[in-house]
Short mmCIF file of C-alpha atoms in Angstrom, two decimals:
data_model
loop_
_atom_site.label_atom_id
_atom_site.label_comp_id
_atom_site.label_asym_id
_atom_site.label_seq_id
_atom_site.Cartn_x
_atom_site.Cartn_y
_atom_site.Cartn_z
CA UNK A 358 28.40 10.73 19.82
CA UNK A 359 24.69 10.93 19.01
CA UNK A 360 22.65 13.03 21.42
CA UNK A 361 18.89 13.60 21.72
CA UNK A 362 17.76 16.66 23.68
CA UNK A 363 14.08 17.13 24.50
CA UNK A 364 12.68 20.62 24.87
CA UNK A 365 15.39 22.18 22.71
CA UNK A 366 13.53 25.10 21.14
CA UNK A 367 14.95 27.57 23.68
CA UNK A 368 16.81 27.97 26.96
CA UNK A 369 19.04 25.21 28.30
CA UNK A 370 17.85 22.67 25.74
CA UNK A 371 18.80 24.88 22.79
CA UNK A 372 22.14 25.71 24.39
CA UNK A 373 22.93 22.04 24.94
CA UNK A 374 22.23 21.24 21.30
CA UNK A 375 24.46 24.09 20.21
CA UNK A 376 27.22 23.01 22.59
CA UNK A 377 27.26 19.42 21.39
CA UNK A 378 27.10 20.45 17.74
CA UNK A 379 30.00 22.87 18.25
CA UNK A 380 32.26 20.08 19.42
CA UNK A 381 31.29 17.81 16.55
CA UNK A 382 28.64 15.59 18.10
CA UNK A 383 25.42 14.70 16.30
CA UNK A 384 22.87 16.63 18.36
CA UNK A 385 19.14 16.35 17.67
CA UNK A 386 16.68 18.55 19.55
CA UNK A 387 12.91 18.40 19.80
CA UNK A 388 10.29 21.13 19.79
CA UNK A 389 6.51 21.07 20.06
CA UNK A 390 6.12 20.85 16.29
CA UNK A 391 7.71 17.39 16.49
CA UNK A 392 6.42 16.10 19.82
CA UNK A 393 4.24 17.66 22.52
CA UNK A 394 5.13 16.08 25.85
CA UNK A 395 1.84 17.33 27.31
CA UNK A 396 0.15 14.92 24.88
CA UNK A 397 1.42 11.40 25.62
CA UNK A 398 -0.02 10.03 22.39
CA UNK A 399 2.55 12.05 20.38
CA UNK A 400 5.63 10.57 22.05
CA UNK A 401 5.67 7.02 20.69
CA UNK A 402 5.15 8.01 17.01
CA UNK A 403 7.93 10.57 17.27
CA UNK A 404 10.28 8.07 18.93
CA UNK A 405 9.57 5.49 16.24
CA UNK A 406 10.96 7.91 13.68
CA UNK A 407 14.26 8.37 15.53
CA UNK A 408 16.50 5.88 13.80
CA UNK A 409 19.94 4.68 14.81
CA UNK A 410 21.65 4.31 18.19
CA UNK A 411 21.30 7.00 20.86
CA UNK A 412 24.41 7.47 22.98
CA UNK A 413 22.95 10.14 25.28
CA UNK A 414 19.31 11.01 25.89
CA UNK A 415 18.84 14.30 27.72
CA UNK A 416 15.35 14.67 29.16
CA UNK A 417 15.16 18.45 29.45
CA UNK A 418 11.56 19.31 28.44
CA UNK A 419 9.64 20.77 31.34
CA UNK A 420 7.06 23.35 32.38
CA UNK A 421 6.71 25.63 35.41
CA UNK A 422 3.08 26.74 35.49
CA UNK A 423 2.35 27.47 39.14
CA UNK A 424 4.65 30.34 40.11
CA UNK A 425 2.75 32.68 42.43
CA UNK A 426 -0.23 30.40 42.99
CA UNK A 427 -2.00 30.81 46.34
CA UNK A 428 -2.59 27.89 48.66
CA UNK A 429 -6.14 29.05 49.36
CA UNK A 430 -7.44 29.49 45.82
CA UNK A 431 -4.72 28.37 43.41
CA UNK A 432 -3.19 25.13 42.11
CA UNK A 433 -6.15 23.94 39.98
CA UNK A 434 -6.38 20.27 39.10
CA UNK A 435 -5.70 20.90 35.41
CA UNK A 436 -2.42 22.59 36.30
CA UNK A 437 -1.35 19.50 38.21
CA UNK A 438 -2.19 17.20 35.31
CA UNK A 439 -0.48 19.40 32.71
CA UNK A 440 2.69 19.72 34.76
CA UNK A 441 2.97 16.02 35.56
CA UNK A 442 2.22 15.08 31.94
CA UNK A 443 5.33 16.95 30.81
CA UNK A 444 7.68 16.84 33.80
CA UNK A 445 7.14 13.22 34.87
CA UNK A 446 5.02 11.09 32.54
CA UNK A 447 6.66 12.64 29.48
CA UNK A 448 10.11 11.74 30.78
CA UNK A 449 9.15 8.13 31.43
CA UNK A 450 7.41 7.68 28.08
CA UNK A 451 10.38 9.23 26.28
CA UNK A 452 12.81 6.81 27.90
CA UNK A 453 10.46 3.88 27.36
CA UNK A 454 9.82 4.73 23.70
CA UNK A 455 13.51 5.24 22.88
CA UNK A 456 14.85 2.18 24.72
CA UNK A 457 15.58 0.21 21.51
CA UNK A 458 17.78 3.01 20.19
CA UNK A 459 19.42 3.54 23.59
CA UNK A 460 20.18 -0.17 23.92
CA UNK A 461 21.82 -0.05 20.48
CA UNK A 462 24.57 2.27 21.77
CA UNK A 463 27.89 0.89 22.97
CA UNK A 464 27.92 3.16 26.04
CA UNK A 465 24.39 4.50 26.54
CA UNK A 466 23.50 7.24 29.00
CA UNK A 467 20.32 8.97 30.12
CA UNK A 468 20.44 12.41 31.77
CA UNK A 469 17.30 13.72 33.46
CA UNK A 470 17.02 17.38 34.43
CA UNK A 471 15.22 17.74 37.74
CA UNK A 472 15.79 20.71 40.05
CA UNK A 473 16.98 21.54 43.54
CA UNK A 474 13.33 22.50 44.08
CA UNK A 475 12.55 18.78 43.99
CA UNK A 476 14.83 18.05 46.92
CA UNK A 477 13.13 17.47 50.27
CA UNK A 478 15.84 19.64 51.83
CA UNK A 479 14.60 22.63 49.81
CA UNK A 480 10.88 22.43 50.68
CA UNK A 481 9.60 25.99 51.06
CA UNK A 482 5.84 25.64 50.64
CA UNK A 483 5.71 27.54 47.34
CA UNK A 484 5.30 26.44 43.71
CA UNK A 485 3.92 23.18 45.03
CA UNK A 486 3.11 21.56 41.68
CA UNK A 487 6.52 22.25 40.17
CA UNK A 488 8.34 21.15 43.32
CA UNK A 489 6.38 17.90 43.62
CA UNK A 490 6.81 17.13 39.90
CA UNK A 491 10.58 17.63 40.16
CA UNK A 492 10.69 15.42 43.25
CA UNK A 493 8.78 12.78 41.30
CA UNK A 494 11.12 12.89 38.30
CA UNK A 495 14.11 12.71 40.64
CA UNK A 496 12.64 9.54 42.14
CA UNK A 497 11.90 8.25 38.64
CA UNK A 498 15.50 8.79 37.60
CA UNK A 499 16.86 6.98 40.64
CA UNK A 500 14.56 4.03 39.98
CA UNK A 501 15.47 3.94 36.28
CA UNK A 502 19.15 3.88 37.24
CA UNK A 503 18.52 0.64 39.11
CA UNK A 504 16.25 -0.87 36.47
CA UNK A 505 18.68 -0.18 33.61
CA UNK A 506 22.07 -0.65 35.25
CA UNK A 507 22.13 -4.38 34.52
CA UNK A 508 21.77 -3.50 30.82
CA UNK A 509 24.79 -1.20 30.95
CA UNK A 510 22.73 2.01 30.74
CA UNK A 511 23.85 4.80 33.07
CA UNK A 512 21.24 7.23 34.40
CA UNK A 513 21.95 10.52 36.16
CA UNK A 514 19.69 13.24 37.55
CA UNK A 515 20.81 16.87 37.56
CA UNK A 516 20.02 20.31 38.93
CA UNK A 517 20.91 22.72 36.11
CA UNK A 518 21.28 25.72 38.40
CA UNK A 519 19.07 28.78 38.61
CA UNK A 520 19.59 29.89 35.02
CA UNK A 521 18.80 33.16 33.27
CA UNK A 522 16.21 31.82 30.84
CA UNK A 523 12.54 32.59 30.19
CA UNK A 524 11.71 30.13 32.97
CA UNK A 525 14.43 31.19 35.40
CA UNK A 526 14.07 34.93 34.90
CA UNK A 527 16.58 37.75 34.60
CA UNK A 528 17.48 37.66 38.31
CA UNK A 529 18.77 34.06 38.18
CA UNK A 530 22.27 33.15 39.32
CA UNK A 531 24.03 31.84 36.22
CA UNK A 532 24.09 32.25 32.46
CA UNK A 533 22.79 29.70 30.00
CA UNK A 534 26.36 29.18 28.80
CA UNK A 535 27.63 28.36 32.29
CA UNK A 536 24.81 25.89 32.85
CA UNK A 537 25.38 24.31 29.45
CA UNK A 538 29.11 23.84 29.92
CA UNK A 539 28.68 22.48 33.43
CA UNK A 540 25.98 20.04 32.41
CA UNK A 541 27.94 18.76 29.42
CA UNK A 542 30.87 18.08 31.75
CA UNK A 543 28.55 16.20 34.13
CA UNK A 544 27.08 14.12 31.33
CA UNK A 545 30.56 13.30 30.01
CA UNK A 546 31.51 12.05 33.49
CA UNK A 547 28.38 9.92 33.94
CA UNK A 548 29.18 6.21 34.00
CA UNK A 549 27.81 2.98 35.42
CA UNK A 550 29.89 3.67 38.53
CA UNK A 551 28.12 7.01 39.09
CA UNK A 552 24.71 5.94 37.82
CA UNK A 553 21.96 7.01 40.20
CA UNK A 554 23.64 10.32 41.05
CA UNK A 555 21.80 13.57 41.77
CA UNK A 556 24.28 16.34 41.01
CA UNK A 557 24.36 20.08 40.43
CA UNK A 558 25.52 21.63 37.17
CA UNK A 559 28.92 22.37 38.74
CA UNK A 560 29.58 18.84 39.97
CA UNK A 561 28.38 18.85 43.59
CA UNK A 562 26.32 15.99 44.99
CA UNK A 563 22.86 17.37 45.83
CA UNK A 564 20.91 16.16 48.89
CA UNK A 565 17.79 14.19 48.00
#
């Protein structure tokens, strides 16, 4: 199986690449030296250089810039645009740019990493930009699942867990290895029958 993982220089993305490679899959990860998802103009040229069919595209690249921002004086406009460029627009442009290679697979899949923080049931009034961006990419994934199902392309959206990474912090619930293994199992199980799912790393359906 040929797998593309965006945002694979560290954290969950790096672990996913390592996990797929360890079991014999052809795993290709991206870093900012290859493509900067905050700069939309870099996505299409990078995608054009990815030859051959893609069996699984994992849209993992993301940023969390607004932790601790205050409602009164925080959340500057530039922070909104930077976050959405990576977390939402970057995901769409990646899928759009790689569609020829995805369509060339016999059983293509797209996995989009959102977050439980994007669920309306988890609204807490903090980290507003990150939460709204993850809600937007969840909605994007659900719409893509409908748009691509007739082509035989399965699309799933996933909450990776609160993971002990640079983004998640040392106090997070689960290890990178646990998140990796759970997510790989979810991606293996993704099919046209389950396309449009929003699931946690350990296989539970997550409320929208």
